[in-house]
Amino acid sequence: MLLAIDCGNTNTVFSIWDGEGFIATWRTSTEHQRTADQYYVWLSTLMAFQGIKAEITDVIISSTVPRVVFNLRVLSDRYFKTRPIVVGRPECLLPIDVRVDPGTAVGPDRLVNTVAGFDKFGGDLVIVDFGTATTFDVVASDGAYIGGVIAPGVNLSLEALHQAAAALPHVDISRPQSVVGTNTVACMQSGVFWGYVGLVREICDRIKGERDRPMRIVATGGLAPLFQQSVPLFDAYDEFLTMHGLTVIYTYNKARAHAE
């Protein structure tokens, strides 16, 4: 069994893959202080609670938080007796090219999403990921990662409004009943919601114009359905796009290792 770990700035997702599909997925907050022992107690407790007796034989990790990787590697070594594949490390091979400026470090999550998007939808894609940041990743016709756009995340923008303006409360994102708000909360929700609709649409349209070819828009991240239900922005939505990409990279590396 494969344990796929996607560590983001806010949350870390653990999924168990049996070679055909994910049999379990759990989410926890990302904390660099958490030790390998704590990860194992948390994970083994959840597995026992759900009656999962899978034996973890392999681990793959994608992390945008470098300080967390050490303890995840220890978790893999100590408790699963396997050396993990870490996306972004030289020994982790990718089934795609990365065509960016020399010396540019691309976030592992963006590479994983590119691999997943090309595997599931083919090339000429814009992948919009609603995470701590809202990222737009451009996938060429041959599957190569060729760059993208980074904007502040939706919740990050709401939190910034709350922290920077003493009179503004903390609010959750939702679709307002009307564009013009008649109270502070509604005004803030309208500004962020419709502002991000405009942001996503404008950036995607400009990417399409710059590429001068048809491009499909694929979304991932928990807030994507909220926007899609109100205004059709995306051609497809995949909640587990990143986790799928990890399985593709794992399979690719295993095949290359066996071929050598």
CSV table of N, CA, C and O in Angstrom, one decimal, residues 67-144:
chain,number,residue,atom,x,y,z
A,67,ARG,N,10.2,22.6,6.5
A,67,ARG,CA,10.5,22.2,7.8
A,67,ARG,C,9.7,21.0,8.3
A,67,ARG,O,10.1,20.3,9.2
A,68,VAL,N,8.7,20.7,7.6
A,68,VAL,CA,7.8,19.5,7.9
A,68,VAL,C,8.4,18.2,7.3
A,68,VAL,O,8.2,17.1,7.9
A,69,VAL,N,9.2,18.3,6.3
A,69,VAL,CA,9.6,17.1,5.5
A,69,VAL,C,10.5,16.2,6.4
A,69,VAL,O,10.3,15.0,6.3
A,70,PHE,N,11.3,16.8,7.2
A,70,PHE,CA,12.2,15.9,8.0
A,70,PHE,C,11.4,14.9,8.9
A,70,PHE,O,11.7,13.7,8.9
A,71,ASN,N,10.4,15.4,9.6
A,71,ASN,CA,9.7,14.5,10.5
A,71,ASN,C,8.8,13.5,9.7
A,71,ASN,O,8.6,12.4,10.1
A,72,LEU,N,8.4,13.9,8.5
A,72,LEU,CA,7.6,13.0,7.6
A,72,LEU,C,8.6,11.9,7.1
A,72,LEU,O,8.2,10.7,7.0
A,73,ARG,N,9.8,12.3,6.8
A,73,ARG,CA,10.8,11.3,6.4
A,73,ARG,C,11.1,10.3,7.5
A,73,ARG,O,11.2,9.1,7.3
A,74,VAL,N,11.2,10.8,8.7
A,74,VAL,CA,11.4,10.0,9.9
A,74,VAL,C,10.3,9.0,10.1
A,74,VAL,O,10.4,7.8,10.4
A,75,LEU,N,9.0,9.5,9.9
A,75,LEU,CA,7.8,8.7,10.0
A,75,LEU,C,7.9,7.5,9.1
A,75,LEU,O,7.7,6.4,9.5
A,76,SER,N,8.3,7.8,7.8
A,76,SER,CA,8.4,6.7,6.8
A,76,SER,C,9.5,5.7,7.2
A,76,SER,O,9.3,4.5,7.1
A,77,ASP,N,10.7,6.2,7.6
A,77,ASP,CA,11.8,5.4,7.9
A,77,ASP,C,11.6,4.5,9.1
A,77,ASP,O,11.8,3.3,9.2
A,78,ARG,N,11.1,5.2,10.2
A,78,ARG,CA,11.0,4.5,11.5
A,78,ARG,C,9.8,3.5,11.6
A,78,ARG,O,9.9,2.4,12.1
A,79,TYR,N,8.7,3.9,11.0
A,79,TYR,CA,7.4,3.1,11.2
A,79,TYR,C,7.0,2.3,10.0
A,79,TYR,O,6.3,1.3,10.2
A,80,PHE,N,7.4,2.7,8.8
A,80,PHE,CA,7.1,1.9,7.6
A,80,PHE,C,8.3,1.3,6.9
A,80,PHE,O,8.1,0.6,5.9
A,81,LYS,N,9.4,1.5,7.5
A,81,LYS,CA,10.7,0.9,7.0
A,81,LYS,C,10.9,1.1,5.5
A,81,LYS,O,11.3,0.2,4.8
A,82,THR,N,10.6,2.3,5.1
A,82,THR,CA,10.8,2.6,3.6
A,82,THR,C,11.3,4.0,3.5
A,82,THR,O,11.0,4.9,4.3
A,83,ARG,N,12.2,4.2,2.5
A,83,ARG,CA,12.6,5.5,2.2
A,83,ARG,C,11.6,6.2,1.3
A,83,ARG,O,11.3,5.7,0.2
A,84,PRO,N,11.1,7.4,1.7
A,84,PRO,CA,10.0,8.0,0.9
A,84,PRO,C,10.5,8.7,-0.3
A,84,PRO,O,11.7,9.1,-0.4
A,85,ILE,N,9.7,8.8,-1.3
A,85,ILE,CA,9.9,9.6,-2.5
A,85,ILE,C,9.5,11.0,-2.1
A,85,ILE,O,8.3,11.2,-1.7
A,86,VAL,N,10.3,12.0,-2.3
A,86,VAL,CA,10.0,13.4,-2.0
A,86,VAL,C,10.0,14.2,-3.3
A,86,VAL,O,11.1,14.4,-3.9
A,87,VAL,N,8.8,14.7,-3.6
A,87,VAL,CA,8.7,15.5,-4.9
A,87,VAL,C,9.6,16.8,-4.7
A,87,VAL,O,9.5,17.5,-3.7
A,88,GLY,N,10.4,17.0,-5.7
A,88,GLY,CA,11.2,18.2,-5.7
A,88,GLY,C,12.7,17.8,-5.4
A,88,GLY,O,13.6,18.7,-5.7
A,89,ARG,N,12.9,16.7,-4.8
A,89,ARG,CA,14.3,16.2,-4.6
A,89,ARG,C,14.9,15.6,-5.9
A,89,ARG,O,14.1,15.1,-6.8
A,90,PRO,N,16.2,15.7,-6.1
A,90,PRO,CA,16.8,15.3,-7.4
A,90,PRO,C,16.5,13.8,-7.7
A,90,PRO,O,16.3,13.4,-8.9
A,91,GLU,N,16.3,13.0,-6.7
A,91,GLU,CA,16.1,11.5,-7.0
A,91,GLU,C,14.7,11.2,-7.4
A,91,GLU,O,14.4,10.1,-7.8
A,92,CYS,N,13.8,12.2,-7.2
A,92,CYS,CA,12.4,12.0,-7.6
A,92,CYS,C,12.2,12.5,-9.1
A,92,CYS,O,12.3,13.7,-9.4
A,93,LEU,N,11.9,11.5,-9.9
A,93,LEU,CA,11.8,11.8,-11.4
A,93,LEU,C,10.4,12.2,-11.7
A,93,LEU,O,9.4,11.7,-11.1
A,94,LEU,N,10.2,13.1,-12.6
A,94,LEU,CA,8.9,13.5,-13.1
A,94,LEU,C,8.6,13.1,-14.5
A,94,LEU,O,9.5,13.2,-15.3
A,95,PRO,N,7.4,12.7,-14.8
A,95,PRO,CA,7.1,12.3,-16.2
A,95,PRO,C,6.8,13.5,-17.1
A,95,PRO,O,6.2,13.3,-18.2
A,96,ILE,N,7.1,14.7,-16.7
A,96,ILE,CA,6.9,15.9,-17.5
A,96,ILE,C,8.2,16.7,-17.5
A,96,ILE,O,9.0,16.6,-16.6
A,97,ASP,N,8.2,17.6,-18.4
A,97,ASP,CA,9.3,18.6,-18.4
A,97,ASP,C,8.9,19.9,-17.6
A,97,ASP,O,7.7,20.1,-17.5
A,98,VAL,N,9.9,20.6,-17.1
A,98,VAL,CA,9.6,21.9,-16.4
A,98,VAL,C,10.3,23.0,-17.2
A,98,VAL,O,11.6,23.0,-17.1
A,99,ARG,N,9.6,23.8,-17.8
A,99,ARG,CA,10.2,24.8,-18.7
A,99,ARG,C,10.0,26.2,-18.0
A,99,ARG,O,9.0,26.9,-18.4
A,100,VAL,N,10.9,26.6,-17.2
A,100,VAL,CA,10.8,27.9,-16.5
A,100,VAL,C,12.2,28.5,-16.6
A,100,VAL,O,13.2,27.9,-17.0
A,101,ASP,N,12.4,29.7,-16.0
A,101,ASP,CA,13.7,30.4,-16.0
A,101,ASP,C,14.7,29.6,-15.3
A,101,ASP,O,14.3,29.0,-14.2
A,102,PRO,N,15.9,29.5,-15.7
A,102,PRO,CA,17.0,28.8,-15.0
A,102,PRO,C,17.1,29.2,-13.6
A,102,PRO,O,17.0,30.4,-13.3
A,103,GLY,N,17.2,28.3,-12.6
A,103,GLY,CA,17.3,28.6,-11.2
A,103,GLY,C,16.0,28.8,-10.5
A,103,GLY,O,16.0,29.0,-9.3
A,104,THR,N,14.9,28.7,-11.2
A,104,THR,CA,13.6,28.9,-10.6
A,104,THR,C,13.1,27.7,-9.9
A,104,THR,O,13.1,26.6,-10.5
A,105,ALA,N,12.7,27.8,-8.7
A,105,ALA,CA,12.2,26.6,-7.9
A,105,ALA,C,10.7,26.7,-8.0
A,105,ALA,O,10.1,27.6,-7.6
A,106,VAL,N,10.1,25.6,-8.6
A,106,VAL,CA,8.7,25.5,-8.7
A,106,VAL,C,8.1,24.7,-7.5
A,106,VAL,O,8.7,23.6,-7.2
A,107,GLY,N,7.1,25.1,-6.9
A,107,GLY,CA,6.5,24.4,-5.8
A,107,GLY,C,6.1,23.0,-6.1
A,107,GLY,O,5.6,22.8,-7.2
A,108,PRO,N,6.4,22.1,-5.2
A,108,PRO,CA,6.1,20.7,-5.5
A,108,PRO,C,4.6,20.4,-5.8
A,108,PRO,O,4.3,19.6,-6.7
A,109,ASP,N,3.8,21.1,-5.1
A,109,ASP,CA,2.3,21.0,-5.3
A,109,ASP,C,1.9,21.4,-6.7
A,109,ASP,O,1.1,20.7,-7.4
A,110,ARG,N,2.6,22.4,-7.3
A,110,ARG,CA,2.3,22.8,-8.7
A,110,ARG,C,2.7,21.8,-9.7
A,110,ARG,O,2.1,21.5,-10.7
A,111,LEU,N,3.9,21.2,-9.4
A,111,LEU,CA,4.4,20.1,-10.3
A,111,LEU,C,3.5,18.9,-10.3
A,111,LEU,O,3.1,18.3,-11.3
A,112,VAL,N,3.0,18.5,-9.0
A,112,VAL,CA,2.2,17.4,-8.9
A,112,VAL,C,0.8,17.6,-9.6
A,112,VAL,O,0.3,16.7,-10.2
A,113,ASN,N,0.3,18.8,-9.4
A,113,ASN,CA,-1.0,19.1,-10.1
A,113,ASN,C,-0.8,19.1,-11.6
A,113,ASN,O,-1.8,18.6,-12.3
A,114,THR,N,0.3,19.5,-12.1
A,114,THR,CA,0.5,19.5,-13.6
A,114,THR,C,0.6,18.0,-14.0
A,114,THR,O,0.0,17.7,-15.1
A,115,VAL,N,1.3,17.2,-13.3
A,115,VAL,CA,1.3,15.7,-13.7
A,115,VAL,C,-0.1,15.1,-13.7
A,115,VAL,O,-0.5,14.4,-14.6
A,116,ALA,N,-0.8,15.4,-12.6
A,116,ALA,CA,-2.2,14.9,-12.5
A,116,ALA,C,-3.1,15.4,-13.6
A,116,ALA,O,-3.9,14.7,-14.2
A,117,GLY,N,-3.0,16.7,-13.9
A,117,GLY,CA,-3.9,17.3,-14.9
A,117,GLY,C,-3.6,16.7,-16.2
A,117,GLY,O,-4.6,16.4,-17.0
A,118,PHE,N,-2.4,16.6,-16.6
A,118,PHE,CA,-2.0,16.0,-17.9
A,118,PHE,C,-2.5,14.5,-18.0
A,118,PHE,O,-3.0,14.1,-19.0
A,119,ASP,N,-2.3,13.8,-16.9
A,119,ASP,CA,-2.7,12.4,-16.9
A,119,ASP,C,-4.2,12.2,-17.1
A,119,ASP,O,-4.7,11.3,-17.8
A,120,LYS,N,-5.0,13.1,-16.5
A,120,LYS,CA,-6.4,12.9,-16.5
A,120,LYS,C,-7.1,13.7,-17.6
A,120,LYS,O,-8.2,13.2,-18.1
A,121,PHE,N,-6.6,14.8,-18.0
A,121,PHE,CA,-7.3,15.7,-19.0
A,121,PHE,C,-6.5,16.0,-20.3
A,121,PHE,O,-7.0,16.6,-21.2
A,122,GLY,N,-5.2,15.6,-20.3
A,122,GLY,CA,-4.4,15.9,-21.5
A,122,GLY,C,-3.8,17.3,-21.3
A,122,GLY,O,-3.8,17.9,-20.2
A,123,GLY,N,-3.2,17.8,-22.4
A,123,GLY,CA,-2.5,19.0,-22.4
A,123,GLY,C,-3.3,20.2,-22.6
A,123,GLY,O,-4.6,20.1,-22.7
A,124,ASP,N,-2.7,21.4,-22.7
A,124,ASP,CA,-3.3,22.7,-22.9
A,124,ASP,C,-4.4,22.9,-21.8
A,124,ASP,O,-5.6,23.0,-22.1
A,125,LEU,N,-3.9,23.0,-20.6
A,125,LEU,CA,-4.7,23.2,-19.4
A,125,LEU,C,-4.3,24.4,-18.6
A,125,LEU,O,-3.1,24.8,-18.7
A,126,VAL,N,-5.2,25.0,-17.9
A,126,VAL,CA,-4.9,25.9,-16.8
A,126,VAL,C,-5.5,25.3,-15.6
A,126,VAL,O,-6.7,25.1,-15.5
A,127,ILE,N,-4.6,25.0,-14.6
A,127,ILE,CA,-5.1,24.4,-13.3
A,127,ILE,C,-5.1,25.4,-12.3
A,127,ILE,O,-4.1,26.1,-11.9
A,128,VAL,N,-6.3,25.7,-11.7
A,128,VAL,CA,-6.6,26.7,-10.7
A,128,VAL,C,-6.7,26.0,-9.4
A,128,VAL,O,-7.6,25.1,-9.2
A,129,ASP,N,-5.8,26.2,-8.4
A,129,ASP,CA,-5.8,25.6,-7.1
A,129,ASP,C,-6.1,26.6,-6.1
A,129,ASP,O,-5.4,27.5,-5.8
A,130,PHE,N,-7.3,26.4,-5.4
A,130,PHE,CA,-7.7,27.3,-4.3
A,130,PHE,C,-7.1,26.8,-3.0
A,130,PHE,O,-7.8,26.1,-2.3
A,131,GLY,N,-5.9,27.2,-2.7
A,131,GLY,CA,-5.3,26.9,-1.4
A,131,GLY,C,-5.0,28.1,-0.6
A,131,GLY,O,-5.7,29.1,-0.7
A,132,THR,N,-4.0,28.1,0.2
A,132,THR,CA,-3.6,29.3,1.0
A,132,THR,C,-3.3,30.4,0.0
A,132,THR,O,-3.6,31.6,0.2
A,133,ALA,N,-2.7,30.1,-1.1
A,133,ALA,CA,-2.6,31.0,-2.3
A,133,ALA,C,-3.5,30.4,-3.4
A,133,ALA,O,-3.8,29.2,-3.4
A,134,THR,N,-4.0,31.3,-4.3
A,134,THR,CA,-4.7,30.8,-5.4
A,134,THR,C,-3.7,30.8,-6.6
A,134,THR,O,-3.2,31.8,-7.0
A,135,THR,N,-3.4,29.6,-7.1
A,135,THR,CA,-2.4,29.4,-8.1
A,135,THR,C,-3.0,29.0,-9.4
A,135,THR,O,-4.0,28.3,-9.5
A,136,PHE,N,-2.4,29.5,-10.5
A,136,PHE,CA,-2.8,29.1,-11.9
A,136,PHE,C,-1.6,28.5,-12.5
A,136,PHE,O,-0.6,29.2,-12.7
A,137,ASP,N,-1.7,27.3,-12.9
A,137,ASP,CA,-0.5,26.6,-13.5
A,137,ASP,C,-0.9,26.2,-14.9
A,137,ASP,O,-2.0,25.6,-15.2
A,138,VAL,N,0.0,26.5,-15.8
A,138,VAL,CA,-0.2,26.3,-17.3
A,138,VAL,C,0.5,25.1,-17.7
A,138,VAL,O,1.7,24.9,-17.5
A,139,VAL,N,-0.3,24.2,-18.4
A,139,VAL,CA,0.2,22.9,-18.9
A,139,VAL,C,0.2,22.9,-20.4
A,139,VAL,O,-0.8,23.2,-21.0
A,140,ALA,N,1.4,22.7,-21.0
A,140,ALA,CA,1.5,22.7,-22.4
A,140,ALA,C,0.9,21.5,-23.1
A,140,ALA,O,0.4,20.6,-22.4
A,141,SER,N,0.8,21.5,-24.4
A,141,SER,CA,0.1,20.4,-25.1
A,141,SER,C,0.8,19.1,-24.8
A,141,SER,O,0.2,18.0,-24.9
A,142,ASP,N,2.1,19.1,-24.6
A,142,ASP,CA,2.9,17.8,-24.3
A,142,ASP,C,3.0,17.5,-22.8
A,142,ASP,O,3.7,16.6,-22.4
A,143,GLY,N,2.3,18.3,-22.0
A,143,GLY,CA,2.3,18.0,-20.5
A,143,GLY,C,3.3,18.8,-19.7
A,143,GLY,O,3.3,18.6,-18.5
A,144,ALA,N,4.1,19.6,-20.4
A,144,ALA,CA,5.2,20.3,-19.6
A,144,ALA,C,4.6,21.4,-18.8
A,144,ALA,O,3.5,22.0,-19.2
